PDB file of C-alpha atoms in Angstrom:
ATOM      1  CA  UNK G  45     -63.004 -15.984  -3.657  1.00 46.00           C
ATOM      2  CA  UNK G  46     -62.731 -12.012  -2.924  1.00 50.00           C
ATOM      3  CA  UNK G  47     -62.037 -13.138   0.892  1.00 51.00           C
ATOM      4  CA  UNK G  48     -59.399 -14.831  -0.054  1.00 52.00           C
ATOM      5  CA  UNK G  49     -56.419 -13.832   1.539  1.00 53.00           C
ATOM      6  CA  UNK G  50     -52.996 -14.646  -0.617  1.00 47.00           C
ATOM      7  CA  UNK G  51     -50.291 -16.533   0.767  1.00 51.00           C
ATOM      8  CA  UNK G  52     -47.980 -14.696   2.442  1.00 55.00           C
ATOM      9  CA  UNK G  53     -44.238 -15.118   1.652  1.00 50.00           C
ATOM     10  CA  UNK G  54     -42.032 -17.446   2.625  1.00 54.00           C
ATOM     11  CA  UNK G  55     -39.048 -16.031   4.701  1.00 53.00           C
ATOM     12  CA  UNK G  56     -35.532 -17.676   3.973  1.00 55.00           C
ATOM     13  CA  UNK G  57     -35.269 -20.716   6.760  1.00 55.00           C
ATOM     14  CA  UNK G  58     -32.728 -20.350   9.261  1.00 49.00           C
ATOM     15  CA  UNK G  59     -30.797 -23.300   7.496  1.00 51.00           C
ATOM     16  CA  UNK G  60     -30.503 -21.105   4.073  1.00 49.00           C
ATOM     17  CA  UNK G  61     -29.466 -18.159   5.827  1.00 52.00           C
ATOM     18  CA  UNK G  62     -26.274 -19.929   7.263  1.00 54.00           C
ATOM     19  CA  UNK G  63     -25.865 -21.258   3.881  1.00 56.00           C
ATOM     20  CA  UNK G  64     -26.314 -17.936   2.226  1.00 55.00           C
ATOM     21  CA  UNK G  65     -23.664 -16.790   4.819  1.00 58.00           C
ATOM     22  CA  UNK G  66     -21.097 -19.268   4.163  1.00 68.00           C
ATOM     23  CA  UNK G  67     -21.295 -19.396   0.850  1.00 81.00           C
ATOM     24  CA  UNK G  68     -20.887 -15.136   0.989  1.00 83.00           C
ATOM     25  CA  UNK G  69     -17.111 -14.876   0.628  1.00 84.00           C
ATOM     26  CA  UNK G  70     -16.676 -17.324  -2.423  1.00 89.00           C
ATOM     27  CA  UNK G  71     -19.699 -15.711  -4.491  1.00 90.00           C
ATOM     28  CA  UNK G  72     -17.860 -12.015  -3.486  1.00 90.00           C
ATOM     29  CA  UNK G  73     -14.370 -13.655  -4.675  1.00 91.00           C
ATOM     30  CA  UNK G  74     -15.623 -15.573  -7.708  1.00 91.00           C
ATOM     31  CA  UNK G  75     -17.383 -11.662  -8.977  1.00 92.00           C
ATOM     32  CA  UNK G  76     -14.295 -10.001  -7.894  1.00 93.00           C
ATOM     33  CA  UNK G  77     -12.264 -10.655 -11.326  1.00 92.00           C
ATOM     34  CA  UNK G  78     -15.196  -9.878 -13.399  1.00 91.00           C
ATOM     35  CA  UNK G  79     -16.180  -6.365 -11.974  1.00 90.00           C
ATOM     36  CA  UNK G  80     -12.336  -5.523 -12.003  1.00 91.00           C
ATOM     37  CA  UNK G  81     -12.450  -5.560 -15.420  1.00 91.00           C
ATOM     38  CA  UNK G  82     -15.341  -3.524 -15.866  1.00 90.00           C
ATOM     39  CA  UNK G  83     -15.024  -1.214 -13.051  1.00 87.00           C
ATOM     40  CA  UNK G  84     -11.771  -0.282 -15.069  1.00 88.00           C
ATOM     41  CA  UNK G  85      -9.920  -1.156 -12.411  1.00 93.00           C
ATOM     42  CA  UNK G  86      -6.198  -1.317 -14.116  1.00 93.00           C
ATOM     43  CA  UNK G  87      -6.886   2.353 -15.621  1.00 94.00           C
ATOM     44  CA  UNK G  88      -7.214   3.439 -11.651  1.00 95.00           C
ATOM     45  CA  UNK G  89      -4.278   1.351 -10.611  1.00 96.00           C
ATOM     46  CA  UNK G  90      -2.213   3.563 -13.890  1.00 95.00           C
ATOM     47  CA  UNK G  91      -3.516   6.734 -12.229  1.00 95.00           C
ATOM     48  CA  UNK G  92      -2.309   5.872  -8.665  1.00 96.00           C
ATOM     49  CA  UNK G  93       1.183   4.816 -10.378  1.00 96.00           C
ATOM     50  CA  UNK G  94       1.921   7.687 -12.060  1.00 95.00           C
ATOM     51  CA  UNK G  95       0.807   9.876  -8.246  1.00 94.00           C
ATOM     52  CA  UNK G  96       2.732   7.194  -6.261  1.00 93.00           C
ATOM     53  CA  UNK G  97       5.666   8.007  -8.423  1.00 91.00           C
ATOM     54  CA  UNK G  98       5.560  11.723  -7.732  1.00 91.00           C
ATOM     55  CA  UNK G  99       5.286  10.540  -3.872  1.00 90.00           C
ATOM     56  CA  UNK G 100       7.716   8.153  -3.402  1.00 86.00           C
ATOM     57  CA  UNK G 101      11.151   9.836  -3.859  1.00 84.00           C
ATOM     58  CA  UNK G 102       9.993  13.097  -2.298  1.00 86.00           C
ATOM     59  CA  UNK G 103       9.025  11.148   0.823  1.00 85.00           C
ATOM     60  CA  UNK G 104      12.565   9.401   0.784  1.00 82.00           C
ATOM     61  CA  UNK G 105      14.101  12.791  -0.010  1.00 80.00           C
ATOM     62  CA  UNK G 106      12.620  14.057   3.518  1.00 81.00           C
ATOM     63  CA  UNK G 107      13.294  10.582   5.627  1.00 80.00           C
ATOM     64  CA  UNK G 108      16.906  10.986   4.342  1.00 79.00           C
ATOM     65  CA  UNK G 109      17.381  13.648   5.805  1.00 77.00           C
ATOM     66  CA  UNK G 110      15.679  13.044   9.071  1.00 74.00           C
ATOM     67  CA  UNK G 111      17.699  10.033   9.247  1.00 73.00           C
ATOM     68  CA  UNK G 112      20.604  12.228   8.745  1.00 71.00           C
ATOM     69  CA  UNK G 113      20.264  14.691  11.237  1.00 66.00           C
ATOM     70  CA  UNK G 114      20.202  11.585  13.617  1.00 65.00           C
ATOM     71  CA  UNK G 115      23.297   9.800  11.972  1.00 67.00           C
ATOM     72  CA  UNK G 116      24.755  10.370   8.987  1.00 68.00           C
ATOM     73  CA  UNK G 117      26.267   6.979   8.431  1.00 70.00           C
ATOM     74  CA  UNK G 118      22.429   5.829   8.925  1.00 72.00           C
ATOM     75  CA  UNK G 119      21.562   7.055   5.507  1.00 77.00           C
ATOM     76  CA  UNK G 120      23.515   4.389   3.446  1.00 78.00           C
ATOM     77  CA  UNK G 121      22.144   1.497   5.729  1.00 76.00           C
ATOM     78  CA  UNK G 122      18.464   2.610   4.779  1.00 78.00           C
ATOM     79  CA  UNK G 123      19.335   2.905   1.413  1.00 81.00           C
ATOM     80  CA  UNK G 124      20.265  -0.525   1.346  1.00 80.00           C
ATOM     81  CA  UNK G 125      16.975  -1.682   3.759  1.00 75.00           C
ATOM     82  CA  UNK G 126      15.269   0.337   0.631  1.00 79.00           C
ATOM     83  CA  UNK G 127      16.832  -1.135  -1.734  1.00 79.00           C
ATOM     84  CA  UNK G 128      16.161  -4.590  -0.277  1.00 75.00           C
ATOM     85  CA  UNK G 129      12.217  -3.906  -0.567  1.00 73.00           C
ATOM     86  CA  UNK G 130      11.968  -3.320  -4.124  1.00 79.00           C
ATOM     87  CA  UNK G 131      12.505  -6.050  -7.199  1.00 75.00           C
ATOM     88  CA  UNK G 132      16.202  -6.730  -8.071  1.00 75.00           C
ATOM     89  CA  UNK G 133      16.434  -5.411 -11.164  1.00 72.00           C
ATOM     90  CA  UNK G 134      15.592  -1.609  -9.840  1.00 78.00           C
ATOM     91  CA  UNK G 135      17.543  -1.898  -7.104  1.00 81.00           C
ATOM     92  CA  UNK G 136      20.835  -0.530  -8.449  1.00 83.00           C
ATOM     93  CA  UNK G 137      19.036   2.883 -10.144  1.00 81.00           C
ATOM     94  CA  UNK G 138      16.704   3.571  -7.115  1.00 82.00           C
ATOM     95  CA  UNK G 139      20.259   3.386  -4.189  1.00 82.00           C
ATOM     96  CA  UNK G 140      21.880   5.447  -6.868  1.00 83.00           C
ATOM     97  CA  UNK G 141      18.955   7.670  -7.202  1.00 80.00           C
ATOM     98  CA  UNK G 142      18.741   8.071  -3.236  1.00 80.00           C
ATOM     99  CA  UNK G 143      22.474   8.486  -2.753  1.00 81.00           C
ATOM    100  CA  UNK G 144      22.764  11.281  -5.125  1.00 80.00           C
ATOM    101  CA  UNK G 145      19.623  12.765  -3.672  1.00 73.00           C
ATOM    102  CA  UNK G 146      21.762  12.549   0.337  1.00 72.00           C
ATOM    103  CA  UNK G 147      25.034  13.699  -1.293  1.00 73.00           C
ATOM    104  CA  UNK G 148      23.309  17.062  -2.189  1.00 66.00           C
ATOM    105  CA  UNK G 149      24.169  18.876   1.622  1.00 56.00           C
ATOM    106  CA  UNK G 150      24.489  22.330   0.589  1.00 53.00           C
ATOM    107  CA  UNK G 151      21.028  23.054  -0.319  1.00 58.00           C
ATOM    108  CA  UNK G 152      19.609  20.604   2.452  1.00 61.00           C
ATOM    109  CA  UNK G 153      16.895  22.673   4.305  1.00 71.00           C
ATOM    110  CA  UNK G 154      15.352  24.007   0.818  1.00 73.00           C
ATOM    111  CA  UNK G 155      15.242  20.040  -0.517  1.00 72.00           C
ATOM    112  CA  UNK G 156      13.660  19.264   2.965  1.00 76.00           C
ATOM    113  CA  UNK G 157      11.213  21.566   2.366  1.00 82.00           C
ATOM    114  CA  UNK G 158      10.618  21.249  -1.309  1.00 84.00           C
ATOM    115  CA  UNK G 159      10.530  17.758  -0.413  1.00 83.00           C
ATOM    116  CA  UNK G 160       7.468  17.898   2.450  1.00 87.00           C
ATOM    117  CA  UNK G 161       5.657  19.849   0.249  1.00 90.00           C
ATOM    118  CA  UNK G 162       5.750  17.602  -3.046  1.00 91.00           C
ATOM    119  CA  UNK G 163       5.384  14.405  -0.968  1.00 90.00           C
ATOM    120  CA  UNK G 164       2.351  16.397   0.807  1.00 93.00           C
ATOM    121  CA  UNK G 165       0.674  17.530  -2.807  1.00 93.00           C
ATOM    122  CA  UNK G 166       1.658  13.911  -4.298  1.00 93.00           C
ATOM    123  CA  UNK G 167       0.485  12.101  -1.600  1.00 93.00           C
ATOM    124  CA  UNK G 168      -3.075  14.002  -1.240  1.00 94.00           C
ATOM    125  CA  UNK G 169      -3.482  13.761  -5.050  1.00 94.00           C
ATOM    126  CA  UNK G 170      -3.339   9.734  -5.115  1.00 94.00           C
ATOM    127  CA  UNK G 171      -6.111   9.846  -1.964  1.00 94.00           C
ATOM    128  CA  UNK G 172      -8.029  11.755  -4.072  1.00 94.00           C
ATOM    129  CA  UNK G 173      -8.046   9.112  -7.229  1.00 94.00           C
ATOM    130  CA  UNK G 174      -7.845   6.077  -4.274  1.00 95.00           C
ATOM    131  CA  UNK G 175     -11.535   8.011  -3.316  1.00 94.00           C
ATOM    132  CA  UNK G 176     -12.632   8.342  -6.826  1.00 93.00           C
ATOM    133  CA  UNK G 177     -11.791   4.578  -7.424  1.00 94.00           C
ATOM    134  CA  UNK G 178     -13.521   3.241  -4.632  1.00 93.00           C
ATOM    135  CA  UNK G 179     -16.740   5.331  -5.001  1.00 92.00           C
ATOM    136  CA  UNK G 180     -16.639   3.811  -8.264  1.00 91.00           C
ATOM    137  CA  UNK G 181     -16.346   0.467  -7.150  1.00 92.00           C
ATOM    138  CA  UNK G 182     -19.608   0.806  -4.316  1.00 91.00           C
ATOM    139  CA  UNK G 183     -21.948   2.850  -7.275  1.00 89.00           C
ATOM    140  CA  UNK G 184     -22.115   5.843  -5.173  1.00 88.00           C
ATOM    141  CA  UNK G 185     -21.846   9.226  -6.615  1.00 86.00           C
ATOM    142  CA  UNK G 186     -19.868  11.402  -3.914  1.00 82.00           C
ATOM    143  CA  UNK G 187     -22.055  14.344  -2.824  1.00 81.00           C
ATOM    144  CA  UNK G 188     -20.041  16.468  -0.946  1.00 81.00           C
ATOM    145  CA  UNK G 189     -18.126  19.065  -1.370  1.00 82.00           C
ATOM    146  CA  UNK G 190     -14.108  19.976  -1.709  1.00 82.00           C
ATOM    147  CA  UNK G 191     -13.788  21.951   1.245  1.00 84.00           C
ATOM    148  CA  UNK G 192     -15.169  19.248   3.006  1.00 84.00           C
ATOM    149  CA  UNK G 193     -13.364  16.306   1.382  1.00 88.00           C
ATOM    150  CA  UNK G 194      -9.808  18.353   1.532  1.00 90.00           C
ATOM    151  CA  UNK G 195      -8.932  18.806   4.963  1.00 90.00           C
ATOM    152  CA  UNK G 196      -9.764  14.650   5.400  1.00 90.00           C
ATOM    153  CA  UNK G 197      -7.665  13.819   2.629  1.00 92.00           C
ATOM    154  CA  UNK G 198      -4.960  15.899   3.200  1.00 92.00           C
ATOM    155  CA  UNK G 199      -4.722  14.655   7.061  1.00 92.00           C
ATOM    156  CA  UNK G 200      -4.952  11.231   5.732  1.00 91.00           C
ATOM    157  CA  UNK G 201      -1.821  11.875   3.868  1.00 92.00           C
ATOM    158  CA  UNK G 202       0.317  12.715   6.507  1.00 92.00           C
ATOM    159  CA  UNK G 203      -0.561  10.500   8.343  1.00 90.00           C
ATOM    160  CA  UNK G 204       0.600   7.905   5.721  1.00 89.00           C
ATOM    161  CA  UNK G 205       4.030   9.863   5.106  1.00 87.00           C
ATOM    162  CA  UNK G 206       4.495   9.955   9.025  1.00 87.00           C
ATOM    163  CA  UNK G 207       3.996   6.195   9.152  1.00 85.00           C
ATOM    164  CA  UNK G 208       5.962   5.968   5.823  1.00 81.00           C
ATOM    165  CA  UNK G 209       8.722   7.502   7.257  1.00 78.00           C
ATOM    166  CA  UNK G 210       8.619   5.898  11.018  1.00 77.00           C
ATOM    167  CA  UNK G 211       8.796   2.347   9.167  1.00 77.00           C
ATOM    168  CA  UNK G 212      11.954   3.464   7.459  1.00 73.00           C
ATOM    169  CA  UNK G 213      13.218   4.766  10.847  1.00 71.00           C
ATOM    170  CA  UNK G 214      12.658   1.453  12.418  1.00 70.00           C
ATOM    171  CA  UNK G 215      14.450  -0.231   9.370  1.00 68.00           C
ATOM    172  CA  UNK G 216      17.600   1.938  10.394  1.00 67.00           C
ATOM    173  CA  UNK G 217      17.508   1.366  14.605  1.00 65.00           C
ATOM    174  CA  UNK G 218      16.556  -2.102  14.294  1.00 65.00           C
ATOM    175  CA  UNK G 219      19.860  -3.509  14.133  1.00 61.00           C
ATOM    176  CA  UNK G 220      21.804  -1.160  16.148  1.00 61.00           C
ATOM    177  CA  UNK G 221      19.086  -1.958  19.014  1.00 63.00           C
ATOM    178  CA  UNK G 222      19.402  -5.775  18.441  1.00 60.00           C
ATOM    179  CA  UNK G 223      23.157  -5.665  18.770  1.00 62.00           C
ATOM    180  CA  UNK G 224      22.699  -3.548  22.034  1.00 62.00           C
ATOM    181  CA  UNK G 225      20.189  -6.068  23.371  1.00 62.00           C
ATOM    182  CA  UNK G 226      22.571  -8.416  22.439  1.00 59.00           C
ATOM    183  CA  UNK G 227      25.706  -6.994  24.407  1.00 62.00           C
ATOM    184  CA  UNK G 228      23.434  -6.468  27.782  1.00 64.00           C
ATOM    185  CA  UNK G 229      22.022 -10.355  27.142  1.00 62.00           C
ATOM    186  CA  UNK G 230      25.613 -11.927  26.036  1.00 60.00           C
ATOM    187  CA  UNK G 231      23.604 -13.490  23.236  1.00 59.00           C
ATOM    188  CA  UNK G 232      25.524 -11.831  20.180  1.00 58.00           C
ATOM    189  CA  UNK G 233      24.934 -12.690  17.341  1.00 63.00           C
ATOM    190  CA  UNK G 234      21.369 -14.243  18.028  1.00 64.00           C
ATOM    191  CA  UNK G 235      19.914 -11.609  19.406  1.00 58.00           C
ATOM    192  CA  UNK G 236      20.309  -9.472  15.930  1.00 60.00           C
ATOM    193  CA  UNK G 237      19.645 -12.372  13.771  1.00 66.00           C
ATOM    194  CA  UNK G 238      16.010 -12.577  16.215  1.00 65.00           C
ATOM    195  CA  UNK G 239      15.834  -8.410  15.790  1.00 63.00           C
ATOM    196  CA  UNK G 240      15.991  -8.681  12.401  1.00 65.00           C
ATOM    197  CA  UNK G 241      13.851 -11.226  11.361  1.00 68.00           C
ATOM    198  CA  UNK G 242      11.110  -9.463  13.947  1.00 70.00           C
ATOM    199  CA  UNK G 243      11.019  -6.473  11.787  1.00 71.00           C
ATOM    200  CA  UNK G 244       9.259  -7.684   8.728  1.00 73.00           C
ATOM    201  CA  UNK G 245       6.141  -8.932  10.949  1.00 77.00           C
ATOM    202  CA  UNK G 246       6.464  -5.289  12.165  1.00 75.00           C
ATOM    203  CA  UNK G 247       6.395  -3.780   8.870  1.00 76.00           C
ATOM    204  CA  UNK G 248       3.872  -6.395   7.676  1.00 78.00           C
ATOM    205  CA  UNK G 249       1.701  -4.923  10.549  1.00 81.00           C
ATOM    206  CA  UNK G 250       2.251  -1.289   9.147  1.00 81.00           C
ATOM    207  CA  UNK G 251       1.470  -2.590   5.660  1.00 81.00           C
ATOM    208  CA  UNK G 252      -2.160  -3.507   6.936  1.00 82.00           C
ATOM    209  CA  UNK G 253      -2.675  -0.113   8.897  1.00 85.00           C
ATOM    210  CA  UNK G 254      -1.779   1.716   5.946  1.00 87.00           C
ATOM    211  CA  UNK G 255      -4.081  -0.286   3.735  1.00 89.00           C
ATOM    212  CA  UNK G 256      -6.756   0.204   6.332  1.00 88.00           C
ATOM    213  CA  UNK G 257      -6.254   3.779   6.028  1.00 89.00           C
ATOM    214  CA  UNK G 258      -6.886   4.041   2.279  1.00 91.00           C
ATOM    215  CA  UNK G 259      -9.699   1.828   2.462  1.00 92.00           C
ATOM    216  CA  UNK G 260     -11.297   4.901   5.401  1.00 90.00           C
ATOM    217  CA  UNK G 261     -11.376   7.351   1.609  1.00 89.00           C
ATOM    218  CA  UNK G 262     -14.339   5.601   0.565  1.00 86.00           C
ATOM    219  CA  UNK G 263     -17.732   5.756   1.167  1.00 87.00           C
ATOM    220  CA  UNK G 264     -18.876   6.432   5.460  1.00 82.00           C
ATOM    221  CA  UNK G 265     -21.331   3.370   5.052  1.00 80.00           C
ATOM    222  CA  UNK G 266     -18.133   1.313   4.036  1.00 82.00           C
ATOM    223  CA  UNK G 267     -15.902   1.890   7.105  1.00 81.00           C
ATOM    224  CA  UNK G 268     -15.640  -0.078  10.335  1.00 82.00           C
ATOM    225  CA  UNK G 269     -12.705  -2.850  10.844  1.00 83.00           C
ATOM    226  CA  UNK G 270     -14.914  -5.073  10.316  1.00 85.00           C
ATOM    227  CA  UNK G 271     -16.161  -4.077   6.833  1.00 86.00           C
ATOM    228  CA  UNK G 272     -12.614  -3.075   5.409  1.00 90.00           C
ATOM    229  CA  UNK G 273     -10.774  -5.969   7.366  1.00 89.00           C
ATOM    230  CA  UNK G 274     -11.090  -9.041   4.011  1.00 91.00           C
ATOM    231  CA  UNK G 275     -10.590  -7.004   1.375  1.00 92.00           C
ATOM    232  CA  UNK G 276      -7.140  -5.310   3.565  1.00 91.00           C
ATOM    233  CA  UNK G 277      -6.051  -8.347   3.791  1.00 90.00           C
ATOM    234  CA  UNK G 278      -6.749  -9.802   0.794  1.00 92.00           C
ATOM    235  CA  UNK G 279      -4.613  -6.647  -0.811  1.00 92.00           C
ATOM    236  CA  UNK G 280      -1.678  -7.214   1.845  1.00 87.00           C
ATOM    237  CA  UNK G 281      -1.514 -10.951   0.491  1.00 90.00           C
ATOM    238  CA  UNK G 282      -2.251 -10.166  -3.260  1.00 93.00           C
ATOM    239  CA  UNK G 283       0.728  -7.512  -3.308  1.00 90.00           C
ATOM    240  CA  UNK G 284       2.733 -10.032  -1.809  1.00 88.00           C
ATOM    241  CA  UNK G 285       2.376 -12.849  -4.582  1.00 90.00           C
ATOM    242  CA  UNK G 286       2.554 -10.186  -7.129  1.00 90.00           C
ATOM    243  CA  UNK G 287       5.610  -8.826  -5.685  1.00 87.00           C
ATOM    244  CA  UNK G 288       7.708 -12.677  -5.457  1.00 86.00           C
ATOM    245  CA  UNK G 289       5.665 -13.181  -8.824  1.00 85.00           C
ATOM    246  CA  UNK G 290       7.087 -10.501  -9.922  1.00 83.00           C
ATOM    247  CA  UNK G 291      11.101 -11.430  -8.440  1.00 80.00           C
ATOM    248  CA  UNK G 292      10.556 -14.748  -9.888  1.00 82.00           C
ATOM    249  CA  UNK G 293       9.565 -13.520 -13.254  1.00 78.00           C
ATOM    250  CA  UNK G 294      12.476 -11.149 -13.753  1.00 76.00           C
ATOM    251  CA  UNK G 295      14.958 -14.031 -12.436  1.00 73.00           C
ATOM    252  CA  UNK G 296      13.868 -16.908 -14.959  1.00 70.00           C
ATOM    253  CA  UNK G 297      12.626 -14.746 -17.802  1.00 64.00           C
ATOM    254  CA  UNK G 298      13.073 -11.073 -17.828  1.00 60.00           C
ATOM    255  CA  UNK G 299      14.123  -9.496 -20.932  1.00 66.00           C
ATOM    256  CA  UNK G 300      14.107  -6.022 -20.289  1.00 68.00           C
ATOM    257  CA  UNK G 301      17.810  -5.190 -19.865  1.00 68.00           C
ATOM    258  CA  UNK G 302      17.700  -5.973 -23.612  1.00 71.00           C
ATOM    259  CA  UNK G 303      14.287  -4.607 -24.165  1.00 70.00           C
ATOM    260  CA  UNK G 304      14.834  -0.824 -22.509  1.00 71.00           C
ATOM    261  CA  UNK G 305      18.570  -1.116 -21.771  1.00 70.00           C
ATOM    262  CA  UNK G 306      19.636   1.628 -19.042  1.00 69.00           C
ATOM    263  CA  UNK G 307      16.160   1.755 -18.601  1.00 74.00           C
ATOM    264  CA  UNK G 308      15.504  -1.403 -17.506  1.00 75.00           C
ATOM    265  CA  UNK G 309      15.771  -0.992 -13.639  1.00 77.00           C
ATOM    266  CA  UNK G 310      12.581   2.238 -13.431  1.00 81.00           C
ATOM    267  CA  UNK G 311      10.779   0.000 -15.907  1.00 83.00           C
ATOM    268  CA  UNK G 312      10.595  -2.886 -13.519  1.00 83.00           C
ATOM    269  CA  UNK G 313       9.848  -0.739 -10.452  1.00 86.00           C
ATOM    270  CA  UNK G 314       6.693   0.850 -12.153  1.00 90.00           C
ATOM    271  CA  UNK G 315       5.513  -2.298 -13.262  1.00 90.00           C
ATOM    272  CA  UNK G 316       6.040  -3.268  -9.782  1.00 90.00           C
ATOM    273  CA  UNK G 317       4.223  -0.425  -8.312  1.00 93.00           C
ATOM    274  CA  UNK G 318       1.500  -0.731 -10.694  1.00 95.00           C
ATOM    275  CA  UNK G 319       1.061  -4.094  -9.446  1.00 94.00           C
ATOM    276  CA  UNK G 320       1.046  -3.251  -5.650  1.00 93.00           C
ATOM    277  CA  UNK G 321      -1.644  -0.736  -6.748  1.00 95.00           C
ATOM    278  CA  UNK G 322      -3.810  -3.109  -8.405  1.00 96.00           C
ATOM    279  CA  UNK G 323      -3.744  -5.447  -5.133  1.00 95.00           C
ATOM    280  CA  UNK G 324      -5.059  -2.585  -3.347  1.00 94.00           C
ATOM    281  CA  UNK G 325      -7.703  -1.760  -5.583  1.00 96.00           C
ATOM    282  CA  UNK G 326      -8.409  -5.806  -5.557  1.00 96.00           C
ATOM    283  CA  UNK G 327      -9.120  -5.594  -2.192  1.00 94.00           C
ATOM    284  CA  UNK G 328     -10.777  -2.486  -2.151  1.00 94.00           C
ATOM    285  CA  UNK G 329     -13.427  -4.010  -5.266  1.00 95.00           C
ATOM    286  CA  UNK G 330     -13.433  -7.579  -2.846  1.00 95.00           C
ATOM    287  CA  UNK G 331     -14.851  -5.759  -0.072  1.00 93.00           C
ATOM    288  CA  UNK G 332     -17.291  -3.755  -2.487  1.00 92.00           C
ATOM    289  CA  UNK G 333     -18.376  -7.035  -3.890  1.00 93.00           C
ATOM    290  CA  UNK G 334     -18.822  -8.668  -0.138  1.00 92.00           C
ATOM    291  CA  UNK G 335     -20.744  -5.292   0.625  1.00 88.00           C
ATOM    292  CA  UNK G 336     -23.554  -6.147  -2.359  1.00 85.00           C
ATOM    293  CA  UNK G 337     -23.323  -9.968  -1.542  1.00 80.00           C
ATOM    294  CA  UNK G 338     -26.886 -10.692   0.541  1.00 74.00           C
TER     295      UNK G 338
END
């Protein structure tokens, strides 16, 4: 009996290993909901609101008057591309907002640069809880320090403004280059009805690159395409149902003209940036979930 050698343990067949495997992505998805709730998940997505708020019309502020320099008439066409990307019932207070912000020429280098600098500090501050969040959401404590961390997050963020801004650049050209490619063609009206419908696959494109960006905050052993690819587009997908959710909600039942009155319009738009936050966290906690998934 003392010679005895014990058994030695089985290792997983190749046939449960592809099993394991395929089944990898449902088990990740089915924990998803659960550790949203307990990773806190909406509190993060209130934090990133309230940063993405203090971003957003900064960053327009400057892109305005980029645009301008260009063409001045180009300013009220993106106002209305803007105004086109956000939910109905905001529309009419964030154009307003804008144009008052592009009527004010007198004081238009010190706005340009008050602007950079606020959409800079804004912009670094929400990478900053985006890298809090998803250390969270992986259960690793980050180690290093702020003079380290800084530079990386503050590079990160303008390189989302500069994308930020070239996709409302492209929003303004677009149709003056369709109706130019149209002229040389002698297709007309076709060719700018084909220009514009190519743009949103463009801007769908920049959607995921920015995603993919934010998803590059968190932890080194999380990067790679590869490893951030499901969850960025899960998030890309997510804040689109949330976002025609969202339309459709407002058009058949919204209330809150008669809830908030004047109010209504900024109401809507931070519940609908709240909810394009919470996709991106979704996706962020999906790939987290995939990452602990064996």
């Amino acid at each position: 009996m003392a010679g005895k050698q014990l058994p030695r343990p089985r290792t997983p067949s190749a046939g449960a290993r592809e099993s394991a495997a395929r089944t990898r992505w449902p088990r990740a998805l089915r924990r998803t909901p659960v550790s949203l709730w307990t990773d806190d998940v909406t509190d993060w997505a209130a934090a990133l609101t309230y940063y993405a708020m203090l971003a957003i019309f900064p960053a327009l502020l400057v892109t305005l008057s980029l645009v301008g320099l260009r063409d001045p008439d180009d300013v009220q066409n993106l106002i209305r591309e803007i105004g086109a990307l956000v939910p109905p019932d905001s529309r009419d207070i964030i154009e307003e907002t804008l144009r008052s912000m592009a009527r004010r020429r007198s004081a238009a280098r010190l706005l340009l640069v008050l602007g950079t600098v606020s959409a800079l500090w804004s912009a670094s501050s929400y990478l900053a809880v985006f890298r809090r969040a998803l250390y969270s959401m992986y259960r690793i404590k980050d180690q290093r320090p702020v003079w380290r961390t800084a530079p990386r997050i503050v590079a990160t963020a303008v390189a989302l403004l500069t994308l930020l801004a070239i996709s409302a650049l492209a929003l303004t050209v677009t149709e003056g280059l369709a109706r130019a490619a149209g002229r040389l063609a002698g297709a007309g009206d076709a060719a700018v009805a084909v220009g514009l419908a190519f743009r949103w696959p463009v801007l769908l494109l920049v959607a995921t690159v920015l995603v993919m960006l934010l998803f590059r905050a968190g932890p080194e052993s999380t990067r790679g395409v590869r490893r951030m690819a499901p969850g960025g587009l899960l998030a890309v997908f997510l804040w689109l149902g949330a976002s025609v959710g969202l339309y459709l909600y407002m058009a058949q039942v919204g209330a809150y003209d008669r809830l908030y009155g004047s109010l209504a319009g900024l109401i809507v738009f931070l519940m609908w940036l709240w909810f394009s936050n919470l996709a991106l966290l979704a996706g962020a906690q999906f790939n987290a979930e995939l990452a602990r998934t064996p």
